[in-house]
Short mmCIF file of C-alpha atoms in Angstrom, two decimals:
data_model
loop_
_atom_site.label_atom_id
_atom_site.label_comp_id
_atom_site.label_asym_id
_atom_site.label_seq_id
_atom_site.Cartn_x
_atom_site.Cartn_y
_atom_site.Cartn_z
CA MET A 1375 35.11 61.99 6.54
CA ASN A 1376 32.02 59.75 6.39
CA GLU A 1377 32.28 56.42 4.66
CA PHE A 1378 30.21 53.26 4.50
CA SER A 1379 31.59 50.25 2.72
CA GLY A 1380 30.91 46.56 2.67
CA THR A 1381 31.97 43.23 1.21
CA ILE A 1382 30.69 39.66 1.28
CA GLU A 1383 33.09 36.81 1.87
CA ASP A 1384 32.53 33.19 2.97
CA GLY A 1385 28.87 33.89 3.69
CA ILE A 1386 29.63 36.85 5.99
CA ILE A 1387 28.69 40.44 5.23
CA GLU A 1388 31.55 42.71 6.33
CA LEU A 1389 30.60 46.36 6.90
CA VAL A 1390 32.84 49.31 7.77
CA LEU A 1391 31.55 52.48 9.46
CA GLN A 1392 33.62 55.65 9.62
CA GLY A 1393 33.19 59.22 10.88
CA ARG A 1394 29.75 60.45 11.97
CA ILE A 1395 26.41 58.82 11.25
CA ASP A 1396 23.44 61.10 11.76
CA SER A 1397 20.17 62.16 10.11
CA ASN A 1398 22.09 63.67 7.16
CA ASN A 1399 23.67 60.44 5.98
CA ALA A 1400 21.80 57.57 7.69
CA SER A 1401 19.63 57.06 4.61
CA GLN A 1402 22.75 56.58 2.46
CA MET A 1403 24.02 53.97 4.91
CA GLU A 1404 20.65 52.19 4.81
CA THR A 1405 20.65 52.16 1.00
CA LEU A 1406 24.09 50.53 0.97
CA PHE A 1407 23.04 47.97 3.56
CA LEU A 1408 19.87 47.10 1.62
CA GLU A 1409 21.90 46.53 -1.55
CA LEU A 1410 24.40 44.29 0.24
CA THR A 1411 21.85 42.26 2.17
CA GLU A 1412 19.14 41.89 -0.45
CA GLY A 1413 18.23 38.22 -0.70
CA LYS A 1414 20.69 37.37 2.06
CA ASN A 1415 18.43 37.32 5.10
CA GLY A 1416 20.06 35.34 7.88
CA PHE A 1417 23.63 35.99 6.74
CA ALA A 1418 26.01 36.89 9.58
CA VAL A 1419 26.89 40.59 9.60
CA HIS A 1420 30.19 41.86 11.05
CA VAL A 1421 30.41 45.61 11.48
CA ASP A 1422 33.84 47.22 12.03
CA ALA A 1423 33.26 50.43 14.00
CA SER A 1424 36.91 51.19 14.82
CA LYS A 1425 36.70 54.57 13.03
CA LEU A 1426 33.13 55.43 13.98
CA GLU A 1427 33.13 58.72 15.93
CA TYR A 1428 29.40 59.35 16.46
CA ILE A 1429 26.02 57.77 15.79
CA SER A 1430 22.61 59.37 16.26
CA SER A 1431 19.18 57.80 16.65
CA ALA A 1432 18.84 57.81 12.84
CA GLY A 1433 21.88 55.55 12.53
CA LEU A 1434 20.66 53.36 15.35
CA ARG A 1435 17.38 52.80 13.55
CA VAL A 1436 19.27 51.55 10.49
CA LEU A 1437 21.21 49.05 12.64
CA LEU A 1438 17.98 47.92 14.31
CA HIS A 1439 16.38 47.28 10.90
CA LEU A 1440 19.48 45.32 9.86
CA LYS A 1441 19.24 43.25 13.05
CA LYS A 1442 15.66 42.25 12.19
CA THR A 1443 16.65 40.87 8.79
CA ASN A 1444 20.05 39.52 9.83
CA PRO A 1445 19.91 38.47 13.50
CA GLU A 1446 23.56 37.35 13.56
CA ILE A 1447 24.99 40.86 13.68
CA LYS A 1448 28.17 41.79 15.56
CA ILE A 1449 29.57 45.30 15.95
CA SER A 1450 33.20 45.37 17.05
CA ASN A 1451 35.97 47.84 17.92
CA VAL A 1452 33.53 50.45 19.26
CA CYS A 1453 35.21 53.45 20.90
CA PRO A 1454 34.15 54.28 24.50
CA ASP A 1455 32.01 57.33 23.55
CA VAL A 1456 30.02 55.44 20.92
CA TYR A 1457 29.77 52.37 23.17
CA GLU A 1458 28.17 54.58 25.80
CA ILE A 1459 25.45 55.50 23.29
CA PHE A 1460 24.80 51.81 22.52
CA GLU A 1461 24.69 51.05 26.24
CA MET A 1462 22.36 53.97 27.07
CA THR A 1463 19.87 52.95 24.39
CA GLY A 1464 19.89 49.25 25.34
CA PHE A 1465 21.49 48.11 22.08
CA ILE A 1466 24.13 46.08 23.94
CA ASP A 1467 21.29 43.85 25.17
CA MET A 1468 19.86 43.38 21.68
CA MET A 1469 22.99 42.59 19.68
CA LYS A 1470 26.63 41.69 20.18
CA ILE A 1471 28.61 44.91 20.57
CA GLU A 1472 32.30 44.84 21.49
CA LYS A 1473 34.39 47.74 22.73
CA ALA A 1474 37.65 48.74 21.13
CA TYR A 1475 40.44 47.43 23.34
CA ARG A 1476 43.97 48.58 23.98
CA LYS A 1477 46.39 46.58 21.83
CA VAL A 1478 49.22 44.66 23.48
CA SER A 1479 52.15 42.94 21.77
CA ILE A 1480 53.57 39.65 23.04
CA ASP A 1481 56.56 39.65 20.67
CA GLY A 1482 59.52 38.39 22.67
CA ALA A 1483 57.42 38.08 25.85
CA GLU A 1484 58.26 35.28 28.30
CA GLU A 1485 55.68 32.51 28.55
CA ILE A 1486 55.04 31.89 32.25
CA GLY A 1487 51.90 29.75 32.16
CA ARG A 1488 49.81 27.63 29.86
CA GLY A 1489 46.30 26.41 30.51
CA ALA A 1490 43.44 24.66 28.77
CA ASN A 1491 42.18 27.87 27.14
CA GLY A 1492 45.17 30.15 26.75
CA ILE A 1493 48.79 31.11 27.38
CA ILE A 1494 50.07 33.58 29.99
CA TYR A 1495 52.91 35.96 29.08
CA ARG A 1496 54.85 38.45 31.16
CA ILE A 1497 54.62 41.79 29.33
CA ASP A 1498 56.65 43.82 31.84
CA GLN A 1499 58.04 43.57 35.35
CA ASP A 1500 54.66 44.16 36.98
CA ASN A 1501 52.08 42.70 34.60
CA VAL A 1502 51.12 39.54 32.77
CA VAL A 1503 48.53 38.91 30.08
CA LYS A 1504 46.55 35.73 29.51
CA VAL A 1505 46.02 35.37 25.76
CA TYR A 1506 43.00 33.23 24.94
CA SER A 1507 43.15 30.67 22.13
CA ASN A 1508 39.52 31.36 21.23
CA PRO A 1509 39.45 34.49 19.01
CA ASP A 1510 35.92 35.24 20.25
CA ALA A 1511 36.97 35.11 23.88
CA LEU A 1512 35.23 38.06 25.51
CA SER A 1513 32.61 35.88 27.18
CA ASP A 1514 35.38 33.53 28.35
CA ILE A 1515 37.24 36.49 29.85
CA GLN A 1516 34.13 37.69 31.64
CA HIS A 1517 33.57 34.19 33.04
CA GLU A 1518 37.11 33.90 34.33
CA ARG A 1519 36.97 37.33 35.97
CA GLU A 1520 33.74 36.35 37.74
CA VAL A 1521 35.00 33.00 39.03
CA ALA A 1522 38.33 34.54 40.09
CA ARG A 1523 36.44 37.10 42.18
CA LEU A 1524 34.37 34.26 43.67
CA ALA A 1525 37.53 32.33 44.57
CA LEU A 1526 39.06 35.42 46.19
CA VAL A 1527 35.92 36.01 48.25
CA LEU A 1528 36.02 32.37 49.36
CA GLY A 1529 39.61 32.79 50.57
CA ILE A 1530 41.70 31.50 47.63
CA PRO A 1531 44.60 33.89 46.88
CA THR A 1532 44.47 34.77 43.21
CA ALA A 1533 45.11 37.64 40.82
CA ILE A 1534 42.13 39.57 39.44
CA SER A 1535 42.22 40.92 35.90
CA TYR A 1536 42.09 44.71 35.76
CA ASP A 1537 42.01 45.18 31.98
CA VAL A 1538 40.93 43.49 28.77
CA VAL A 1539 43.17 44.00 25.73
CA GLN A 1540 43.44 42.96 22.11
CA VAL A 1541 46.36 40.68 21.25
CA GLU A 1542 46.71 40.18 17.49
CA LYS A 1543 43.43 38.55 16.39
CA THR A 1544 42.23 37.54 19.84
CA TYR A 1545 41.83 39.01 23.31
CA GLY A 1546 43.74 38.93 26.54
CA SER A 1547 43.17 39.57 30.23
CA VAL A 1548 45.80 41.64 32.08
CA PHE A 1549 46.83 40.89 35.67
CA GLU A 1550 49.24 42.55 38.06
CA LEU A 1551 51.86 40.04 39.23
CA LEU A 1552 54.80 42.00 40.64
CA ASN A 1553 58.05 40.09 40.07
CA ALA A 1554 56.17 36.80 40.47
CA ARG A 1555 57.84 33.49 39.56
CA SER A 1556 55.98 30.33 38.64
CA PHE A 1557 56.72 27.13 40.53
CA SER A 1558 57.90 25.67 37.21
CA ASN A 1559 60.48 28.45 36.99
CA ILE A 1560 61.59 27.90 40.60
CA ILE A 1561 62.00 24.13 40.14
CA SER A 1562 63.85 24.40 36.83
CA SER A 1563 66.27 27.06 38.11
CA ASP A 1564 66.74 25.71 41.65
CA PRO A 1565 66.09 21.94 41.91
CA ASP A 1566 66.84 22.03 45.66
CA LYS A 1567 63.56 23.91 46.13
CA LEU A 1568 61.51 20.98 44.79
CA ASP A 1569 60.39 19.73 48.22
CA TRP A 1570 59.44 23.27 49.28
CA CYS A 1571 57.39 23.64 46.08
CA VAL A 1572 55.69 20.28 46.75
CA GLY A 1573 54.74 21.41 50.26
CA GLU A 1574 53.28 24.74 49.11
CA TYR A 1575 51.60 23.07 46.13
CA VAL A 1576 49.79 20.57 48.39
CA LYS A 1577 48.96 23.24 50.97
CA MET A 1578 47.15 25.24 48.28
CA LEU A 1579 45.52 22.08 46.89
CA LYS A 1580 44.08 21.22 50.30
CA LYS A 1581 42.85 24.79 50.69
CA ILE A 1582 41.06 24.59 47.34
CA HIS A 1583 39.51 21.20 48.11
CA SER A 1584 38.31 22.28 51.56
CA THR A 1585 36.51 25.32 50.11
CA ARG A 1586 32.76 24.80 49.82
CA VAL A 1587 31.15 26.72 46.94
CA PRO A 1588 27.60 28.15 47.09
CA VAL A 1589 25.15 26.18 44.96
CA GLY A 1590 25.11 27.15 41.30
CA LYS A 1591 28.19 29.36 41.36
CA LEU A 1592 30.49 26.92 39.54
CA PRO A 1593 29.89 24.08 37.06
CA ASP A 1594 29.94 20.46 38.26
CA ILE A 1595 32.99 18.74 36.77
CA LYS A 1596 31.19 15.39 36.96
CA GLU A 1597 28.77 16.51 34.24
CA THR A 1598 31.72 17.54 32.07
CA ALA A 1599 33.44 14.20 32.65
CA LEU A 1600 30.29 12.34 31.61
CA ASN A 1601 30.45 14.22 28.30
CA TRP A 1602 34.06 13.09 27.88
CA ALA A 1603 32.98 9.49 28.51
CA ASP A 1604 30.03 9.75 26.12
CA PHE A 1605 32.42 10.93 23.39
CA MET A 1606 34.27 7.59 23.67
CA LYS A 1607 31.33 5.61 22.26
CA ASP A 1608 32.88 5.64 18.78
CA TYR A 1609 36.38 4.74 19.97
CA LEU A 1610 36.06 2.10 22.71
CA PRO A 1611 34.18 -1.24 22.98
CA GLU A 1612 30.61 -0.76 24.14
CA SER A 1613 31.22 -2.66 27.39
CA ALA A 1614 34.17 -0.42 28.25
CA VAL A 1615 32.19 2.76 27.61
CA CYS A 1616 29.28 1.48 29.72
CA LYS A 1617 31.62 0.74 32.61
CA LEU A 1618 33.35 4.11 32.23
CA ILE A 1619 30.05 5.98 32.38
CA LYS A 1620 28.91 3.87 35.34
CA LEU A 1621 32.13 4.61 37.24
CA ILE A 1622 31.81 8.37 36.72
CA ASN A 1623 28.09 8.31 37.55
CA SER A 1624 28.89 6.56 40.83
CA VAL A 1625 31.18 9.35 42.04
CA PRO A 1626 29.16 11.22 44.69
CA HIS A 1627 28.35 14.90 44.22
CA ASP A 1628 30.79 17.19 46.01
CA ASP A 1629 30.24 20.94 46.37
CA HIS A 1630 33.89 21.68 47.14
CA MET A 1631 36.10 23.59 44.73
CA ILE A 1632 38.56 22.08 42.29
CA HIS A 1633 40.89 24.09 40.07
CA GLY A 1634 40.71 21.82 37.03
CA ASP A 1635 44.17 22.64 35.60
CA TYR A 1636 46.39 22.46 38.66
CA HIS A 1637 50.07 22.32 37.74
CA THR A 1638 53.28 24.19 38.56
CA LYS A 1639 52.85 26.85 35.88
CA ASN A 1640 49.62 27.96 37.50
CA LEU A 1641 51.12 28.65 40.93
CA GLU A 1642 53.06 31.90 41.29
CA LEU A 1643 55.29 33.05 44.14
CA GLN A 1644 54.90 36.80 44.58
CA GLY A 1645 57.10 37.96 47.44
CA ASP A 1646 56.21 35.56 50.25
CA GLU A 1647 52.69 34.81 48.96
CA VAL A 1648 51.67 31.87 46.78
CA ILE A 1649 49.03 32.89 44.23
CA LEU A 1650 46.83 30.66 42.09
CA ILE A 1651 46.26 31.78 38.49
CA ASP A 1652 44.40 30.62 35.35
CA MET A 1653 41.00 30.32 37.01
CA ASP A 1654 38.72 29.68 34.03
CA THR A 1655 38.58 25.92 34.74
CA LEU A 1656 37.25 26.29 38.31
CA ALA A 1657 34.47 23.83 39.11
CA VAL A 1658 33.07 21.77 41.96
CA GLY A 1659 33.50 18.04 42.33
CA HIS A 1660 35.25 15.08 43.89
CA PRO A 1661 39.07 15.42 44.15
CA VAL A 1662 39.58 12.46 41.78
CA PHE A 1663 38.76 14.80 38.88
CA GLU A 1664 41.49 17.19 40.03
CA LEU A 1665 44.01 14.40 40.37
CA ALA A 1666 43.15 13.30 36.81
CA SER A 1667 44.08 16.75 35.52
CA MET A 1668 47.29 16.64 37.57
CA PHE A 1669 48.22 13.24 36.11
CA ASN A 1670 47.69 14.58 32.60
CA SER A 1671 49.87 17.65 33.21
CA PHE A 1672 52.77 15.88 34.94
CA ILE A 1673 52.79 12.49 33.19
CA GLY A 1674 49.98 11.73 30.73
CA TYR A 1675 50.76 14.21 27.99
CA GLY A 1676 54.42 13.16 28.14
CA GLU A 1677 54.03 9.36 28.17
CA TYR A 1678 54.49 8.97 24.42
CA ASP A 1679 57.04 11.78 24.05
CA ASN A 1680 58.72 12.65 27.35
CA ASP A 1681 60.03 15.92 25.96
CA VAL A 1682 56.46 17.29 25.88
CA ILE A 1683 56.79 17.79 29.64
CA ARG A 1684 60.00 19.79 29.33
CA ARG A 1685 58.44 22.02 26.69
CA PHE A 1686 55.31 22.49 28.79
CA LEU A 1687 56.48 22.67 32.41
CA GLY A 1688 60.12 23.63 31.90
CA PHE A 1689 61.72 20.63 33.63
CA ASP A 1690 62.36 17.03 32.58
CA PHE A 1691 59.94 14.12 32.67
CA GLU A 1692 61.72 12.37 35.55
CA THR A 1693 61.43 15.49 37.74
CA SER A 1694 57.77 15.78 36.78
CA VAL A 1695 57.04 12.17 37.79
CA LEU A 1696 58.89 12.69 41.08
CA PHE A 1697 56.99 15.91 41.82
CA LEU A 1698 53.60 14.25 41.29
CA HIS A 1699 54.54 11.25 43.44
CA LYS A 1700 55.70 13.47 46.32
CA ALA A 1701 52.59 15.63 46.00
CA LEU A 1702 50.25 12.63 46.07
CA SER A 1703 52.04 11.14 49.08
CA LEU A 1704 51.70 14.40 51.01
CA TYR A 1705 48.13 15.05 49.87
CA LEU A 1706 46.96 11.53 50.74
CA GLY A 1707 48.95 11.48 53.98
CA THR A 1708 50.68 8.18 53.27
CA ASP A 1709 53.99 6.67 52.12
CA ASP A 1710 52.24 3.44 51.20
CA GLU A 1711 53.12 2.88 47.54
CA ASN A 1712 50.12 0.61 47.03
CA LYS A 1713 47.75 3.32 48.29
CA ILE A 1714 49.37 5.99 46.11
CA THR A 1715 49.22 3.73 43.04
CA GLU A 1716 45.61 2.80 43.77
CA VAL A 1717 44.49 6.44 43.89
CA LEU A 1718 46.59 7.42 40.87
CA ASP A 1719 45.05 4.58 38.84
CA LYS A 1720 41.58 5.92 39.61
CA ALA A 1721 42.66 9.36 38.41
CA ARG A 1722 44.23 7.89 35.28
CA VAL A 1723 40.87 6.46 34.19
CA ILE A 1724 39.47 9.98 33.89
CA GLY A 1725 42.76 11.44 32.71
CA TYR A 1726 43.09 9.10 29.73
CA THR A 1727 39.45 9.65 28.79
CA ARG A 1728 40.01 13.40 28.69
CA MET A 1729 43.30 13.20 26.76
CA ILE A 1730 41.94 10.83 24.12
CA ARG A 1731 38.93 13.06 23.50
CA ARG A 1732 41.08 16.19 23.37
CA SER A 1733 43.55 14.68 20.92
CA ILE A 1734 40.85 13.33 18.60
CA ARG A 1735 39.06 16.68 18.58
CA ARG A 1736 42.36 18.34 17.68
CA LYS A 1737 42.82 15.98 14.71
CA GLY A 1738 45.25 13.64 16.47
CA LEU A 1739 44.07 10.72 14.32
CA GLU A 1740 45.38 12.48 11.21
CA THR A 1741 49.09 12.02 12.07
CA GLU A 1742 51.14 8.92 12.80
CA ASP A 1743 52.41 10.24 16.14
CA GLY A 1744 48.89 11.28 17.08
CA ARG A 1745 47.49 7.83 16.28
CA ASN A 1746 50.29 6.11 18.24
CA GLU A 1747 49.74 8.38 21.23
CA ILE A 1748 45.98 7.82 21.23
CA GLU A 1749 46.53 4.05 20.93
CA LEU A 1750 48.87 4.10 23.94
CA TRP A 1751 46.33 5.99 26.05
CA LYS A 1752 43.47 3.81 24.84
CA ASN A 1753 45.25 0.55 25.76
CA ASN A 1754 46.13 1.92 29.19
CA LEU A 1755 42.53 3.01 29.75
CA LEU A 1756 41.11 -0.39 28.75
CA GLU A 1757 43.56 -2.14 31.09
CA LEU A 1758 42.54 0.14 33.97
CA LEU A 1759 38.83 -0.36 33.33
CA GLU A 1760 39.28 -4.10 33.69
CA LYS A 1761 40.46 -3.78 37.29
CA THR A 1762 38.71 -0.62 38.53
CA ASP A 1763 35.47 -0.93 40.50
CA THR A 1764 35.24 2.58 41.91
CA LEU A 1765 36.80 5.99 41.33
CA VAL A 1766 36.16 7.11 44.90
CA PHE A 1767 38.98 7.33 47.43
CA THR A 1768 39.53 8.91 50.82
CA LYS A 1769 42.55 10.85 52.03
CA ASP A 1770 44.54 9.65 55.03
CA PRO A 1771 44.09 11.25 57.46
CA LEU A 1772 40.66 12.58 56.62
CA ASP A 1773 40.52 16.38 56.93
CA ILE A 1774 36.85 17.30 56.87
CA GLU A 1775 34.47 20.04 57.99
CA ALA A 1776 33.08 19.46 61.46
CA GLU A 1777 29.48 19.34 60.26
CA SER A 1778 27.03 16.57 61.13
CA ASN A 1779 26.06 15.98 57.51
CA ARG A 1780 29.64 14.85 56.77
CA LEU A 1781 29.30 11.86 59.13
CA PRO A 1782 28.71 9.32 56.30
CA GLU A 1783 32.11 10.22 54.82
CA VAL A 1784 33.80 9.68 58.18
CA LEU A 1785 32.12 6.30 58.64
CA SER A 1786 33.04 5.32 55.08
CA TYR A 1787 36.66 6.33 55.67
CA ILE A 1788 36.90 4.12 58.77
CA ARG A 1789 35.09 1.19 57.13
CA ASN A 1790 37.58 1.36 54.24
CA LYS A 1791 40.35 0.86 56.79
CA LEU A 1792 38.64 -2.34 57.90
CA GLU A 1793 38.09 -3.70 54.40
CA GLY A 1794 38.98 -7.38 54.24
CA ILE A 1795 39.05 -7.80 58.03
CA GLU A 1796 36.32 -10.21 59.15
CA CYS A 1797 35.65 -9.13 62.70
CA LYS A 1798 32.31 -9.66 64.42
CA PRO A 1799 29.39 -7.40 63.40
CA GLU A 1800 29.01 -6.19 67.00
CA LYS A 1801 32.59 -4.89 66.89
CA LEU A 1802 31.78 -2.88 63.75
CA MET A 1803 28.64 -1.54 65.42
CA ASP A 1804 30.66 -0.39 68.44
CA ILE A 1805 33.11 1.40 66.12
CA ASP A 1806 30.35 3.05 64.09
CA MET A 1807 28.43 4.23 67.16
CA SER A 1808 31.53 5.57 68.91
CA THR A 1809 32.65 7.37 65.76
CA GLU A 1810 29.24 8.97 65.40
CA GLU A 1811 29.11 10.11 69.03
CA ILE A 1812 32.54 11.75 68.93
CA PHE A 1813 32.26 13.32 65.46
CA VAL A 1814 28.78 14.76 66.03
CA ASN A 1815 29.87 16.12 69.42
CA VAL A 1816 32.78 17.97 67.75
CA ALA A 1817 30.48 19.18 64.96
CA ASN A 1818 27.94 20.60 67.41
CA TYR A 1819 30.18 22.17 70.03
CA ALA A 1820 33.87 22.54 69.12
CA TYR A 1821 33.59 25.66 66.96
CA ALA A 1822 30.09 26.92 67.80
CA PRO A 1823 28.84 29.35 66.65
CA GLY A 1824 31.54 29.29 63.96
CA LYS A 1825 32.83 26.48 61.76
CA GLY A 1826 36.05 24.52 61.47
CA ASN A 1827 37.61 21.23 60.47
CA VAL A 1828 38.33 17.97 62.26
CA LEU A 1829 41.14 15.60 61.36
CA VAL A 1830 40.20 11.92 61.58
CA ASN A 1831 43.14 9.51 61.50
CA ALA A 1832 42.34 5.77 61.58
CA LYS A 1833 45.15 3.22 61.67
CA LEU A 1834 45.56 -0.51 62.24
CA ASN A 1835 48.46 -2.05 64.12
CA ALA A 1836 50.89 -4.27 62.23
CA GLU A 1837 48.91 -7.43 63.06
CA LYS A 1838 45.63 -5.73 62.05
CA THR A 1839 44.06 -6.66 65.37
CA ILE A 1840 43.65 -3.20 66.93
CA LEU A 1841 42.06 -0.13 65.35
CA THR A 1842 43.09 3.32 66.59
CA ILE A 1843 41.02 6.40 65.68
CA VAL A 1844 42.33 9.88 66.53
CA PHE A 1845 40.06 12.94 66.32
CA SER A 1846 41.88 16.31 66.29
CA ASP A 1847 40.26 19.73 66.19
CA ARG A 1848 41.27 23.35 66.90
CA GLY A 1849 38.03 24.29 68.58
CA LYS A 1850 37.46 25.34 72.19
CA PRO A 1851 39.54 23.29 74.66
CA PHE A 1852 37.28 20.57 76.07
CA ASN A 1853 38.01 17.26 77.76
CA PRO A 1854 34.84 15.11 77.52
CA LEU A 1855 36.35 12.52 79.85
CA GLU A 1856 36.11 14.95 82.76
CA LYS A 1857 32.34 14.84 82.55
CA LYS A 1858 30.85 12.63 85.25
CA ASP A 1859 29.25 9.43 84.00
CA PRO A 1860 25.45 9.55 84.10
CA ASP A 1861 23.72 7.50 86.77
CA ILE A 1862 21.95 4.95 84.62
CA THR A 1863 20.05 3.58 87.63
CA LEU A 1864 17.95 6.77 87.94
CA SER A 1865 14.47 7.03 86.52
CA ALA A 1866 13.81 9.09 83.42
CA GLU A 1867 12.36 11.89 85.54
CA LYS A 1868 15.60 12.21 87.56
CA ARG A 1869 18.10 11.70 84.75
CA GLU A 1870 20.18 14.67 83.53
CA ILE A 1871 20.07 15.28 79.77
CA GLY A 1872 23.40 14.72 78.06
CA GLY A 1873 26.54 12.76 78.77
CA LEU A 1874 25.31 9.47 77.33
CA GLY A 1875 27.40 9.73 74.14
CA ILE A 1876 30.82 9.78 75.77
CA TYR A 1877 29.63 7.25 78.36
CA MET A 1878 28.62 4.83 75.59
CA THR A 1879 31.91 5.43 73.81
CA LYS A 1880 33.91 4.57 76.93
CA LYS A 1881 31.89 1.39 77.34
CA MET A 1882 32.15 0.29 73.69
CA MET A 1883 35.84 1.07 73.11
CA ASP A 1884 38.76 -0.59 74.86
CA GLU A 1885 40.58 2.68 75.45
CA VAL A 1886 39.59 6.36 75.28
CA CYS A 1887 42.07 9.13 76.11
CA TYR A 1888 42.27 12.90 75.69
CA GLU A 1889 45.01 15.52 75.53
CA TYR A 1890 45.21 19.20 74.57
CA LYS A 1891 48.40 19.84 72.63
CA ASP A 1892 49.63 22.52 70.24
CA GLY A 1893 46.24 24.24 70.29
CA GLN A 1894 44.34 21.05 69.47
CA ASN A 1895 41.81 18.81 71.21
CA ILE A 1896 43.07 15.26 70.59
CA LEU A 1897 40.76 12.37 71.44
CA THR A 1898 42.02 8.84 70.83
CA LEU A 1899 39.86 5.68 70.63
CA ARG A 1900 41.19 2.12 70.49
CA LYS A 1901 39.26 -1.04 69.77
CA LYS A 1902 40.42 -4.66 69.78
CA LEU A 1903 38.96 -6.27 66.67
CA PHE A 1904 39.23 -9.82 67.98
CA ASP A 1905 38.65 -11.27 71.49
#
């Protein structure tokens, strides 16, 4: 049976194609299309091809003519055989053509994850489907599949979608997750596992943040955050918005990965392996943007109504606050409550900005609860802006790639430790020079020709009179102190090249010692800050 029909509703021309379209009936189809579209050039055209079995070049010519008069044409639900014809003739590059997809029901399915752009359901013992909130989500699905593959190539364990399906009026991406359990499920069913979950959560977080992404492969979250800040111009005092934009602009570019929606529903335990899911928010940027998202997920969205956290993560607000605190302490490498609060406050600046924008865009100002929630976030943000001078922070200890171009971050980390201590400039110069000599030496030789990380741990004694810096790496065993000091009395012609760096370090620092322990080179420097 061949049938062409069409209707016009809300400024959209809806067309239905059925059966075979060839040279015998293409002219009839064109006549119908001309009648429907007459005087309506530029109207969007949606073509339902779910029952189209065949189309010849004659039918294609009709669609091409329709495209010229109505550029916004979309052909959907195309069966594989017909899609192959569109693909072979290059039509998929000229107009939006969507395949017919297998239909999947989520009735009664368990929700195991929820992200910024969709909800993840378990549809059977082996598989899950991420259902996108955007009904026109095919490009979003393609993006997520691409970035998930990139993450896997870069060493991040994740599930890759193997199928695209239709779920009611939108689309979903299907993943194989055999008997996997989310960290939210583990914590809610077995609270004694909370510390284990925190440890694995932070281990994955550090892996993500230590992963450098090739230029141009992922968006820069800083640019997105500037858009959030710009949105606030109509909702915050001008001075506050200016400071907010200045703070975000001052965050240095970072080409390391961030997840962007990192919470316990997006980590799955499959057997003995922890897997990261919901990858569509992957980006590059400074970790403060990640911590902002974490604050929102574990605390921010539940500040006005604590029960939001239980509905979202599956455990109570108090457990959520505890989890985030433990995670930050482990991630930052400190039990210092002041340090944890300081870093969290920096993250909250961005977190509140994002939540306010999101709520307003979702019509939060149209309900009393929405207005109260936005007002709470807004007051907290304004209070934070009054006392925040920078959003940048450093982890303690500093775990960083052993590459010479990362030296400024190492020097900045150590200078931050000395903030507020007024020792002589020559002492600071000795510390800077010694740090440079040791770090660059590790960068050039420890892992050559490969790459690796170095852990830099700087601490002050209780009286803040002695600085200790420990460099740890897992490169080739090497004790620089065994190298004979250069004879500085020799002329330039007789001098051996090399050895000056460690010699200078021994002269400038009060103590330098080395040990090889647990597969690590450990070099310790100590400097008295006052004579």
